[in-house]
PDB file of C-alpha atoms in Angstrom:
ATOM      1  CA  MET A   1      95.944 110.577  98.238  1.00  0.00           C
ATOM      2  CA  ALA A   2      92.912 111.891  96.329  1.00  0.00           C
ATOM      3  CA  ALA A   3      95.194 112.865  93.451  1.00  0.00           C
ATOM      4  CA  GLN A   4      95.330 109.303  92.133  1.00  0.00           C
ATOM      5  CA  ALA A   5      91.678 109.659  91.029  1.00  0.00           C
ATOM      6  CA  GLU A   6      92.932 111.854  88.190  1.00  0.00           C
ATOM      7  CA  TYR A   7      94.315 108.788  86.431  1.00  0.00           C
ATOM      8  CA  PHE A   8      94.570 105.611  88.555  1.00  0.00           C
ATOM      9  CA  ILE A   9      91.724 103.744  90.223  1.00  0.00           C
ATOM     10  CA  GLU A  10      92.112 100.784  92.570  1.00  0.00           C
ATOM     11  CA  THR A  11      90.135  97.758  91.396  1.00  0.00           C
ATOM     12  CA  GLN A  12      89.375  94.286  92.746  1.00  0.00           C
ATOM     13  CA  LEU A  13      90.266  90.885  91.300  1.00  0.00           C
ATOM     14  CA  PRO A  14      88.121  88.297  93.140  1.00  0.00           C
ATOM     15  CA  ASN A  15      90.030  85.172  94.295  1.00  0.00           C
ATOM     16  CA  HIS A  16      93.354  86.794  93.395  1.00  0.00           C
ATOM     17  CA  GLN A  17      93.820  89.198  96.324  1.00  0.00           C
ATOM     18  CA  LYS A  18      94.137  88.828 100.088  1.00  0.00           C
ATOM     19  CA  HIS A  19      92.805  91.392 102.532  1.00  0.00           C
ATOM     20  CA  TYR A  20      94.985  92.240 105.533  1.00  0.00           C
ATOM     21  CA  GLY A  21      93.100  94.787 107.646  1.00  0.00           C
ATOM     22  CA  SER A  22      94.339  98.129 106.341  1.00  0.00           C
ATOM     23  CA  PHE A  23      95.514  96.958 102.894  1.00  0.00           C
ATOM     24  CA  THR A  24      94.908  94.550 100.020  1.00  0.00           C
ATOM     25  CA  PHE A  25      97.596  92.331  98.491  1.00  0.00           C
ATOM     26  CA  PRO A  26      98.352  92.998  95.740  1.00  0.00           C
ATOM     27  CA  SER A  27      96.975  96.451  94.970  1.00  0.00           C
ATOM     28  CA  ILE A  28      95.444  96.461  91.486  1.00  0.00           C
ATOM     29  CA  LEU A  29      95.381  99.691  89.502  1.00  0.00           C
ATOM     30  CA  SER A  30      93.484 100.452  86.276  1.00  0.00           C
ATOM     31  CA  PRO A  31      93.041 103.637  84.232  1.00  0.00           C
ATOM     32  CA  ASN A  32      90.249 105.901  85.444  1.00  0.00           C
ATOM     33  CA  PRO A  33      87.571 105.805  82.695  1.00  0.00           C
ATOM     34  CA  LYS A  34      86.798 109.454  83.470  1.00  0.00           C
ATOM     35  CA  SER A  35      90.329 110.582  82.672  1.00  0.00           C
ATOM     36  CA  SER A  36      91.568 111.457  79.191  1.00  0.00           C
ATOM     37  CA  PRO A  37      91.903 108.587  76.671  1.00  0.00           C
ATOM     38  CA  SER A  38      94.826 106.413  77.649  1.00  0.00           C
ATOM     39  CA  SER A  39      98.023 106.247  75.632  1.00  0.00           C
ATOM     40  CA  LEU A  40     101.474 105.027  76.587  1.00  0.00           C
ATOM     41  CA  SER A  41     102.782 108.577  76.973  1.00  0.00           C
ATOM     42  CA  VAL A  42      99.810 109.512  79.189  1.00  0.00           C
ATOM     43  CA  PHE A  43     100.500 106.417  81.318  1.00  0.00           C
ATOM     44  CA  THR A  44     104.237 107.131  81.726  1.00  0.00           C
ATOM     45  CA  GLU A  45     103.582 110.797  82.539  1.00  0.00           C
ATOM     46  CA  ALA A  46     100.955 109.714  85.111  1.00  0.00           C
ATOM     47  CA  ILE A  47     103.520 107.410  86.731  1.00  0.00           C
ATOM     48  CA  LYS A  48     105.924 110.349  87.094  1.00  0.00           C
ATOM     49  CA  SER A  49     103.286 112.752  88.441  1.00  0.00           C
ATOM     50  CA  HIS A  50     101.748 110.177  90.818  1.00  0.00           C
ATOM     51  CA  LYS A  51     105.072 108.720  92.009  1.00  0.00           C
ATOM     52  CA  PRO A  52     104.555 109.576  95.729  1.00  0.00           C
ATOM     53  CA  PHE A  53     101.145 107.867  95.652  1.00  0.00           C
ATOM     54  CA  LEU A  54     102.538 104.775  93.883  1.00  0.00           C
ATOM     55  CA  ASP A  55     105.532 104.580  96.255  1.00  0.00           C
ATOM     56  CA  SER A  56     103.289 104.765  99.338  1.00  0.00           C
ATOM     57  CA  LEU A  57     100.909 102.156  97.909  1.00  0.00           C
ATOM     58  CA  LEU A  58     103.828  99.794  97.187  1.00  0.00           C
ATOM     59  CA  LEU A  59     105.178 100.331 100.712  1.00  0.00           C
ATOM     60  CA  LYS A  60     101.776  99.433 102.137  1.00  0.00           C
ATOM     61  CA  SER A  61     100.813  96.500  99.933  1.00  0.00           C
ATOM     62  CA  GLY A  62     104.124  94.988  98.751  1.00  0.00           C
ATOM     63  CA  ALA A  63     103.036  94.538  95.116  1.00  0.00           C
ATOM     64  CA  LEU A  64     101.176  96.549  92.459  1.00  0.00           C
ATOM     65  CA  LEU A  65      99.429  95.089  89.403  1.00  0.00           C
ATOM     66  CA  PHE A  66      98.725  97.552  86.573  1.00  0.00           C
ATOM     67  CA  ARG A  67      95.966  96.163  84.369  1.00  0.00           C
ATOM     68  CA  GLY A  68      94.243  97.725  81.355  1.00  0.00           C
ATOM     69  CA  PHE A  69      97.012 100.142  80.379  1.00  0.00           C
ATOM     70  CA  PRO A  70      98.298 100.477  76.779  1.00  0.00           C
ATOM     71  CA  VAL A  71     101.551  98.532  77.206  1.00  0.00           C
ATOM     72  CA  LYS A  72     101.957  96.345  74.124  1.00  0.00           C
ATOM     73  CA  THR A  73     105.650  95.704  73.480  1.00  0.00           C
ATOM     74  CA  ALA A  74     108.956  95.198  75.256  1.00  0.00           C
ATOM     75  CA  LYS A  75     109.895  98.759  74.252  1.00  0.00           C
ATOM     76  CA  ASP A  76     106.666 100.053  75.833  1.00  0.00           C
ATOM     77  CA  PHE A  77     107.503  98.112  79.003  1.00  0.00           C
ATOM     78  CA  ASN A  78     111.010  99.586  79.050  1.00  0.00           C
ATOM     79  CA  ASP A  79     109.449 103.072  78.876  1.00  0.00           C
ATOM     80  CA  VAL A  80     107.184 102.219  81.836  1.00  0.00           C
ATOM     81  CA  VAL A  81     110.143 100.977  83.918  1.00  0.00           C
ATOM     82  CA  GLU A  82     112.136 104.106  83.042  1.00  0.00           C
ATOM     83  CA  ALA A  83     109.205 106.326  84.099  1.00  0.00           C
ATOM     84  CA  PHE A  84     109.502 105.081  87.684  1.00  0.00           C
ATOM     85  CA  GLY A  85     113.070 106.387  87.886  1.00  0.00           C
ATOM     86  CA  PHE A  86     114.575 103.420  89.761  1.00  0.00           C
ATOM     87  CA  GLU A  87     118.229 102.626  89.042  1.00  0.00           C
ATOM     88  CA  GLU A  88     118.858  99.456  87.059  1.00  0.00           C
ATOM     89  CA  LEU A  89     120.507  96.449  88.755  1.00  0.00           C
ATOM     90  CA  PRO A  90     122.808  94.389  86.489  1.00  0.00           C
ATOM     91  CA  TYR A  91     121.906  90.681  86.607  1.00  0.00           C
ATOM     92  CA  VAL A  92     125.208  89.400  88.054  1.00  0.00           C
ATOM     93  CA  GLY A  93     125.149  86.264  90.218  1.00  0.00           C
ATOM     94  CA  GLY A  94     121.558  85.177  89.506  1.00  0.00           C
ATOM     95  CA  ALA A  95     120.745  81.564  88.610  1.00  0.00           C
ATOM     96  CA  ALA A  96     118.026  81.878  85.956  1.00  0.00           C
ATOM     97  CA  PRO A  97     118.773  81.740  82.235  1.00  0.00           C
ATOM     98  CA  ARG A  98     117.671  85.114  80.776  1.00  0.00           C
ATOM     99  CA  THR A  99     118.069  87.025  77.510  1.00  0.00           C
ATOM    100  CA  ASN A 100     118.301  90.804  77.130  1.00  0.00           C
ATOM    101  CA  VAL A 101     115.387  91.999  74.978  1.00  0.00           C
ATOM    102  CA  VAL A 102     115.637  95.787  74.858  1.00  0.00           C
ATOM    103  CA  GLY A 103     117.119  98.447  77.133  1.00  0.00           C
ATOM    104  CA  ARG A 104     116.831  97.217  80.716  1.00  0.00           C
ATOM    105  CA  VAL A 105     114.273  94.507  79.861  1.00  0.00           C
ATOM    106  CA  PHE A 106     115.080  90.778  80.009  1.00  0.00           C
ATOM    107  CA  THR A 107     113.131  87.595  79.557  1.00  0.00           C
ATOM    108  CA  ALA A 108     111.905  86.128  82.837  1.00  0.00           C
ATOM    109  CA  ASN A 109     113.280  82.670  83.756  1.00  0.00           C
ATOM    110  CA  GLU A 110     113.316  80.739  80.478  1.00  0.00           C
ATOM    111  CA  SER A 111     113.067  77.255  82.006  1.00  0.00           C
ATOM    112  CA  PRO A 112     110.679  74.811  80.257  1.00  0.00           C
ATOM    113  CA  PRO A 113     106.906  75.394  80.589  1.00  0.00           C
ATOM    114  CA  ASP A 114     106.220  72.056  82.320  1.00  0.00           C
ATOM    115  CA  GLN A 115     108.474  73.073  85.238  1.00  0.00           C
ATOM    116  CA  LYS A 116     107.306  75.071  88.248  1.00  0.00           C
ATOM    117  CA  ILE A 117     109.657  77.742  89.568  1.00  0.00           C
ATOM    118  CA  PRO A 118     109.574  77.646  93.400  1.00  0.00           C
ATOM    119  CA  PHE A 119     108.966  80.637  95.673  1.00  0.00           C
ATOM    120  CA  HIS A 120     111.928  82.954  96.083  1.00  0.00           C
ATOM    121  CA  HIS A 121     113.015  86.519  96.655  1.00  0.00           C
ATOM    122  CA  GLU A 122     114.926  87.584  93.557  1.00  0.00           C
ATOM    123  CA  MET A 123     118.663  86.890  94.047  1.00  0.00           C
ATOM    124  CA  ALA A 124     118.295  86.336  97.817  1.00  0.00           C
ATOM    125  CA  GLN A 125     121.305  84.013  97.595  1.00  0.00           C
ATOM    126  CA  VAL A 126     123.708  86.869  96.767  1.00  0.00           C
ATOM    127  CA  PRO A 127     124.557  90.013  98.783  1.00  0.00           C
ATOM    128  CA  GLU A 128     123.483  92.511  96.084  1.00  0.00           C
ATOM    129  CA  PHE A 129     119.861  91.866  95.176  1.00  0.00           C
ATOM    130  CA  PRO A 130     117.191  94.045  93.562  1.00  0.00           C
ATOM    131  CA  SER A 131     114.957  96.084  95.848  1.00  0.00           C
ATOM    132  CA  LYS A 132     112.214  96.029  93.219  1.00  0.00           C
ATOM    133  CA  LEU A 133     111.355  94.011  90.135  1.00  0.00           C
ATOM    134  CA  PHE A 134     108.932  94.485  87.295  1.00  0.00           C
ATOM    135  CA  PHE A 135     107.154  91.842  85.227  1.00  0.00           C
ATOM    136  CA  PHE A 136     105.273  92.425  81.963  1.00  0.00           C
ATOM    137  CA  CYS A 137     102.971  90.023  80.135  1.00  0.00           C
ATOM    138  CA  GLU A 138     103.693  90.353  76.416  1.00  0.00           C
ATOM    139  CA  VAL A 139     101.921  87.099  75.486  1.00  0.00           C
ATOM    140  CA  GLU A 140      99.405  85.671  77.944  1.00  0.00           C
ATOM    141  CA  PRO A 141      99.569  81.915  78.670  1.00  0.00           C
ATOM    142  CA  GLY A 142      97.491  79.342  76.805  1.00  0.00           C
ATOM    143  CA  SER A 143      96.589  78.053  80.281  1.00  0.00           C
ATOM    144  CA  GLY A 144      98.286  78.087  83.699  1.00  0.00           C
ATOM    145  CA  GLY A 145     101.457  80.126  84.038  1.00  0.00           C
ATOM    146  CA  GLU A 146     100.260  82.213  86.971  1.00  0.00           C
ATOM    147  CA  THR A 147     102.810  84.065  89.103  1.00  0.00           C
ATOM    148  CA  PRO A 148     101.903  83.326  92.739  1.00  0.00           C
ATOM    149  CA  ILE A 149     103.103  85.966  95.211  1.00  0.00           C
ATOM    150  CA  VAL A 150     103.234  85.866  99.014  1.00  0.00           C
ATOM    151  CA  LEU A 151     104.132  88.368 101.738  1.00  0.00           C
ATOM    152  CA  SER A 152     107.469  87.529 103.335  1.00  0.00           C
ATOM    153  CA  HIS A 153     106.693  88.753 106.855  1.00  0.00           C
ATOM    154  CA  ILE A 154     103.627  86.478 106.962  1.00  0.00           C
ATOM    155  CA  VAL A 155     105.837  83.473 106.118  1.00  0.00           C
ATOM    156  CA  TYR A 156     108.326  84.515 108.820  1.00  0.00           C
ATOM    157  CA  GLU A 157     105.562  84.854 111.440  1.00  0.00           C
ATOM    158  CA  LYS A 158     104.058  81.443 110.561  1.00  0.00           C
ATOM    159  CA  MET A 159     107.445  79.708 110.621  1.00  0.00           C
ATOM    160  CA  LYS A 160     108.515  81.407 113.869  1.00  0.00           C
ATOM    161  CA  GLU A 161     105.269  80.332 115.518  1.00  0.00           C
ATOM    162  CA  LYS A 162     105.490  76.724 114.310  1.00  0.00           C
ATOM    163  CA  TYR A 163     109.264  76.094 114.343  1.00  0.00           C
ATOM    164  CA  PRO A 164     110.865  78.600 116.755  1.00  0.00           C
ATOM    165  CA  GLU A 165     114.063  76.572 117.295  1.00  0.00           C
ATOM    166  CA  PHE A 166     114.606  76.093 113.567  1.00  0.00           C
ATOM    167  CA  VAL A 167     114.079  79.810 112.886  1.00  0.00           C
ATOM    168  CA  ASP A 168     116.433  80.725 115.754  1.00  0.00           C
ATOM    169  CA  ARG A 169     119.083  78.470 114.211  1.00  0.00           C
ATOM    170  CA  LEU A 170     118.556  80.088 110.807  1.00  0.00           C
ATOM    171  CA  GLU A 171     118.971  83.527 112.375  1.00  0.00           C
ATOM    172  CA  ALA A 172     122.150  82.403 114.154  1.00  0.00           C
ATOM    173  CA  HIS A 173     123.860  80.560 111.284  1.00  0.00           C
ATOM    174  CA  GLY A 174     122.302  81.763 108.035  1.00  0.00           C
ATOM    175  CA  LEU A 175     122.455  79.579 104.935  1.00  0.00           C
ATOM    176  CA  LEU A 176     125.141  78.228 102.612  1.00  0.00           C
ATOM    177  CA  TYR A 177     124.231  77.882  98.906  1.00  0.00           C
ATOM    178  CA  THR A 178     126.154  75.563  96.566  1.00  0.00           C
ATOM    179  CA  ARG A 179     125.566  75.359  92.817  1.00  0.00           C
ATOM    180  CA  VAL A 180     127.488  73.835  89.907  1.00  0.00           C
ATOM    181  CA  LEU A 181     127.440  75.950  86.740  1.00  0.00           C
ATOM    182  CA  GLY A 182     128.203  74.752  83.236  1.00  0.00           C
ATOM    183  CA  GLU A 183     130.196  76.927  80.874  1.00  0.00           C
ATOM    184  CA  ASP A 184     127.217  77.994  78.757  1.00  0.00           C
ATOM    185  CA  ASP A 185     123.524  78.486  79.494  1.00  0.00           C
ATOM    186  CA  ASP A 186     121.319  75.387  79.710  1.00  0.00           C
ATOM    187  CA  PRO A 187     117.744  76.449  78.846  1.00  0.00           C
ATOM    188  CA  SER A 188     116.405  73.030  79.924  1.00  0.00           C
ATOM    189  CA  SER A 189     117.207  73.885  83.565  1.00  0.00           C
ATOM    190  CA  PRO A 190     115.546  76.473  85.831  1.00  0.00           C
ATOM    191  CA  ILE A 191     119.024  77.178  87.250  1.00  0.00           C
ATOM    192  CA  GLY A 192     120.806  76.688  83.948  1.00  0.00           C
ATOM    193  CA  ARG A 193     122.687  79.958  83.727  1.00  0.00           C
ATOM    194  CA  GLY A 194     126.285  79.174  82.775  1.00  0.00           C
ATOM    195  CA  TRP A 195     129.249  80.832  84.455  1.00  0.00           C
ATOM    196  CA  LYS A 196     130.018  83.030  81.446  1.00  0.00           C
ATOM    197  CA  SER A 197     126.639  84.776  81.561  1.00  0.00           C
ATOM    198  CA  THR A 198     126.453  84.621  85.383  1.00  0.00           C
ATOM    199  CA  PHE A 199     129.613  86.723  85.641  1.00  0.00           C
ATOM    200  CA  LEU A 200     129.245  88.475  82.237  1.00  0.00           C
ATOM    201  CA  THR A 201     132.692  87.342  81.059  1.00  0.00           C
ATOM    202  CA  SER A 202     134.485  84.431  79.367  1.00  0.00           C
ATOM    203  CA  ASN A 203     137.654  85.139  81.358  1.00  0.00           C
ATOM    204  CA  LYS A 204     138.070  82.910  84.434  1.00  0.00           C
ATOM    205  CA  ALA A 205     140.192  85.485  86.265  1.00  0.00           C
ATOM    206  CA  VAL A 206     137.518  88.169  85.764  1.00  0.00           C
ATOM    207  CA  ALA A 207     134.850  85.655  86.873  1.00  0.00           C
ATOM    208  CA  GLU A 208     136.817  84.992  90.078  1.00  0.00           C
ATOM    209  CA  GLU A 209     137.157  88.724  90.710  1.00  0.00           C
ATOM    210  CA  ARG A 210     133.403  89.293  90.267  1.00  0.00           C
ATOM    211  CA  ALA A 211     132.552  86.250  92.381  1.00  0.00           C
ATOM    212  CA  ALA A 212     134.807  87.530  95.165  1.00  0.00           C
ATOM    213  CA  LYS A 213     132.919  90.866  95.167  1.00  0.00           C
ATOM    214  CA  LEU A 214     129.744  88.867  95.789  1.00  0.00           C
ATOM    215  CA  GLY A 215     131.419  86.907  98.577  1.00  0.00           C
ATOM    216  CA  MET A 216     131.258  83.772  96.436  1.00  0.00           C
ATOM    217  CA  LYS A 217     133.960  81.090  96.310  1.00  0.00           C
ATOM    218  CA  LEU A 218     134.679  79.294  93.016  1.00  0.00           C
ATOM    219  CA  GLU A 219     136.096  75.815  92.483  1.00  0.00           C
ATOM    220  CA  TRP A 220     136.839  75.110  88.809  1.00  0.00           C
ATOM    221  CA  LEU A 221     135.782  71.714  87.470  1.00  0.00           C
ATOM    222  CA  SER A 222     136.524  69.993  84.163  1.00  0.00           C
ATOM    223  CA  ASN A 223     133.043  70.861  82.855  1.00  0.00           C
ATOM    224  CA  GLY A 224     132.238  74.080  84.702  1.00  0.00           C
ATOM    225  CA  VAL A 225     132.556  75.601  88.160  1.00  0.00           C
ATOM    226  CA  LYS A 226     131.248  74.913  91.653  1.00  0.00           C
ATOM    227  CA  THR A 227     130.062  78.059  93.429  1.00  0.00           C
ATOM    228  CA  VAL A 228     129.706  78.383  97.203  1.00  0.00           C
ATOM    229  CA  MET A 229     127.904  81.414  98.636  1.00  0.00           C
ATOM    230  CA  GLY A 230     127.635  82.211 102.301  1.00  0.00           C
ATOM    231  CA  PRO A 231     126.983  81.908 105.062  1.00  0.00           C
ATOM    232  CA  ILE A 232     124.371  84.518 104.136  1.00  0.00           C
ATOM    233  CA  PRO A 233     121.477  85.683 106.354  1.00  0.00           C
ATOM    234  CA  ALA A 234     118.175  83.815 105.931  1.00  0.00           C
ATOM    235  CA  ILE A 235     116.116  86.325 107.927  1.00  0.00           C
ATOM    236  CA  LYS A 236     116.382  90.048 107.288  1.00  0.00           C
ATOM    237  CA  TYR A 237     114.899  93.116 108.915  1.00  0.00           C
ATOM    238  CA  ASP A 238     112.804  95.300 106.620  1.00  0.00           C
ATOM    239  CA  LYS A 239     113.643  98.760 107.984  1.00  0.00           C
ATOM    240  CA  SER A 240     111.028 100.587 105.918  1.00  0.00           C
ATOM    241  CA  ARG A 241     108.230  98.461 107.400  1.00  0.00           C
ATOM    242  CA  GLN A 242     109.952  97.647 110.718  1.00  0.00           C
ATOM    243  CA  ARG A 243     109.450  93.883 110.608  1.00  0.00           C
ATOM    244  CA  LYS A 244     111.416  90.677 110.074  1.00  0.00           C
ATOM    245  CA  ILE A 245     111.128  88.943 106.713  1.00  0.00           C
ATOM    246  CA  TRP A 246     111.734  85.445 105.338  1.00  0.00           C
ATOM    247  CA  PHE A 247     114.409  86.586 102.888  1.00  0.00           C
ATOM    248  CA  ASN A 248     116.082  83.485 101.482  1.00  0.00           C
ATOM    249  CA  SER A 249     116.103  80.934  98.662  1.00  0.00           C
ATOM    250  CA  MET A 250     115.918  77.942 101.010  1.00  0.00           C
ATOM    251  CA  VAL A 251     112.757  76.308  99.660  1.00  0.00           C
ATOM    252  CA  ALA A 252     113.607  77.192  96.050  1.00  0.00           C
ATOM    253  CA  ALA A 253     117.086  75.664  96.322  1.00  0.00           C
ATOM    254  CA  TYR A 254     116.047  72.586  98.327  1.00  0.00           C
ATOM    255  CA  THR A 255     113.071  71.709  96.108  1.00  0.00           C
ATOM    256  CA  GLY A 256     114.053  73.171  92.736  1.00  0.00           C
ATOM    257  CA  TRP A 257     117.800  73.512  92.178  1.00  0.00           C
ATOM    258  CA  GLU A 258     117.967  70.230  90.316  1.00  0.00           C
ATOM    259  CA  ASP A 259     119.514  69.418  86.971  1.00  0.00           C
ATOM    260  CA  SER A 260     122.223  67.154  85.553  1.00  0.00           C
ATOM    261  CA  ARG A 261     124.862  69.032  87.589  1.00  0.00           C
ATOM    262  CA  ASN A 262     123.026  69.733  90.854  1.00  0.00           C
ATOM    263  CA  ASP A 263     121.441  67.768  93.718  1.00  0.00           C
ATOM    264  CA  PRO A 264     118.937  70.110  95.435  1.00  0.00           C
ATOM    265  CA  VAL A 265     119.399  68.547  98.896  1.00  0.00           C
ATOM    266  CA  LYS A 266     123.086  69.561  98.752  1.00  0.00           C
ATOM    267  CA  ALA A 267     122.304  72.962  97.218  1.00  0.00           C
ATOM    268  CA  VAL A 268     121.463  74.617 100.545  1.00  0.00           C
ATOM    269  CA  THR A 269     122.511  73.878 104.147  1.00  0.00           C
ATOM    270  CA  PHE A 270     122.716  75.739 107.430  1.00  0.00           C
ATOM    271  CA  GLY A 271     125.577  78.228 107.409  1.00  0.00           C
ATOM    272  CA  ASP A 272     127.674  75.818 109.518  1.00  0.00           C
ATOM    273  CA  GLY A 273     127.309  73.142 106.816  1.00  0.00           C
ATOM    274  CA  GLN A 274     124.770  71.003 108.679  1.00  0.00           C
ATOM    275  CA  PRO A 275     121.895  69.606 106.561  1.00  0.00           C
ATOM    276  CA  LEU A 276     118.444  71.161 106.703  1.00  0.00           C
ATOM    277  CA  PRO A 277     115.483  69.095 107.978  1.00  0.00           C
ATOM    278  CA  ALA A 278     113.443  67.991 104.955  1.00  0.00           C
ATOM    279  CA  ASP A 279     110.124  67.851 106.829  1.00  0.00           C
ATOM    280  CA  ILE A 280     110.382  71.510 107.872  1.00  0.00           C
ATOM    281  CA  ILE A 281     111.399  72.608 104.367  1.00  0.00           C
ATOM    282  CA  TYR A 282     108.350  70.916 102.851  1.00  0.00           C
ATOM    283  CA  ASP A 283     106.076  72.323 105.544  1.00  0.00           C
ATOM    284  CA  CYS A 284     107.446  75.779 104.732  1.00  0.00           C
ATOM    285  CA  LEU A 285     106.552  75.106 101.099  1.00  0.00           C
ATOM    286  CA  LYS A 286     103.001  74.287 102.226  1.00  0.00           C
ATOM    287  CA  ILE A 287     102.814  77.568 104.186  1.00  0.00           C
ATOM    288  CA  LEU A 288     103.976  79.445 101.085  1.00  0.00           C
ATOM    289  CA  GLU A 289     101.298  77.751  98.967  1.00  0.00           C
ATOM    290  CA  ASP A 290      98.574  78.334 101.580  1.00  0.00           C
ATOM    291  CA  GLU A 291      99.359  82.039 101.972  1.00  0.00           C
ATOM    292  CA  CYS A 292     100.035  82.915  98.334  1.00  0.00           C
ATOM    293  CA  VAL A 293      97.931  84.821  95.832  1.00  0.00           C
ATOM    294  CA  PRO A 294      98.185  83.429  92.270  1.00  0.00           C
ATOM    295  CA  ILE A 295      98.191  86.228  89.674  1.00  0.00           C
ATOM    296  CA  PRO A 296      96.722  85.151  86.304  1.00  0.00           C
ATOM    297  CA  TRP A 297      98.371  87.084  83.488  1.00  0.00           C
ATOM    298  CA  LYS A 298      96.533  89.176  80.901  1.00  0.00           C
ATOM    299  CA  LYS A 299      98.318  90.674  77.894  1.00  0.00           C
ATOM    300  CA  GLY A 300      99.627  94.125  78.810  1.00  0.00           C
ATOM    301  CA  ASP A 301      99.761  93.516  82.574  1.00  0.00           C
ATOM    302  CA  VAL A 302     102.664  95.125  84.440  1.00  0.00           C
ATOM    303  CA  MET A 303     103.448  94.002  87.985  1.00  0.00           C
ATOM    304  CA  LEU A 304     105.788  95.883  90.324  1.00  0.00           C
ATOM    305  CA  ILE A 305     107.050  93.795  93.257  1.00  0.00           C
ATOM    306  CA  ASP A 306     108.879  95.050  96.326  1.00  0.00           C
ATOM    307  CA  ASN A 307     111.538  92.332  96.563  1.00  0.00           C
ATOM    308  CA  LEU A 308     111.954  92.780 100.338  1.00  0.00           C
ATOM    309  CA  ALA A 309     108.236  92.394 101.016  1.00  0.00           C
ATOM    310  CA  THR A 310     107.191  89.717  98.531  1.00  0.00           C
ATOM    311  CA  LEU A 311     108.296  86.281  97.293  1.00  0.00           C
ATOM    312  CA  HIS A 312     107.211  85.092  93.846  1.00  0.00           C
ATOM    313  CA  SER A 313     107.104  81.854  91.873  1.00  0.00           C
ATOM    314  CA  ARG A 314     105.815  80.522  88.536  1.00  0.00           C
ATOM    315  CA  ARG A 315     103.320  77.775  87.822  1.00  0.00           C
ATOM    316  CA  SER A 316     103.669  75.439  84.856  1.00  0.00           C
ATOM    317  CA  PHE A 317     101.789  76.409  81.709  1.00  0.00           C
ATOM    318  CA  ASP A 318     100.713  75.513  78.210  1.00  0.00           C
ATOM    319  CA  PRO A 319     102.472  77.732  75.669  1.00  0.00           C
ATOM    320  CA  PRO A 320     102.488  80.356  74.439  1.00  0.00           C
ATOM    321  CA  ARG A 321     103.548  82.604  77.329  1.00  0.00           C
ATOM    322  CA  ARG A 322     106.046  85.442  77.312  1.00  0.00           C
ATOM    323  CA  VAL A 323     106.668  87.390  80.486  1.00  0.00           C
ATOM    324  CA  LEU A 324     109.493  89.937  80.565  1.00  0.00           C
ATOM    325  CA  ALA A 325     111.312  91.301  83.607  1.00  0.00           C
ATOM    326  CA  SER A 326     113.417  94.228  84.782  1.00  0.00           C
ATOM    327  CA  LEU A 327     115.436  94.467  88.007  1.00  0.00           C
ATOM    328  CA  CYS A 328     116.025  97.666  89.994  1.00  0.00           C
ATOM    329  CA  LYS A 329     118.507  98.597  92.731  1.00  0.00           C
TER     330      LYS A 329
END
């Protein structure tokens, strides 16, 4: 582990980390001032040569924030993502409106700045989800716009302790997600991705084929399509860390999947179709808020999140703010 001192040093960000005995969440890495002057190529080569250290740190902490490195553009960010060597995951089946910027880099959820994006694991509502995701701050927010993150196993433990019967029912039945998609993207909605970009086609037959591969049922409407996914597990087992995790989009769907086409209360139910108890959902939201760490963005920041370990969200903000994303298998 001493090798990281050649280039990376772990730093502290007061009020924006939690300490859990043997590790800190998230781990924050900066360039070692004693190493050679930093450039993008030095940074990407250091990622490659320190990959075992970075992998073990991510396994331990669940999220890494790289701050103070010379990452200035979307192309730079793409180079950083490529340096890690993770396989790209195509964004098929996700709800957020996104635009491809360069290479494997997309905009993060483009919903309006006055809207919060609730806590979620990326694409937890579909069977094929990313194992890791990257974020990059190209333009830091005028104010607000933090990305709160929270450890999933902590949420599971708190919910299991407080609502054991509810959690048992979730484990037994899973969840059913229902969402109505328009034909084209609706940037005014946090779940405004239209069916054409959701399934990367304008052909309904191809869309049905791709939906079926996801285990998703489609019901065509005059102005779009109703999608039904599930039942899908709400609790997973993280084999690499040997613990249960709160891997679902329950709170996000129930409190945030709302637009002109969708009623959030109907967006998610138990896997047997029975409604979820509102009081428990909102208490789960409180647990998420209480346990989270809000990450304030600085220009050039890169965050790597283990999608099995960590949920993320977005707070409202005053523009400008431009955060880019990349998803990995």
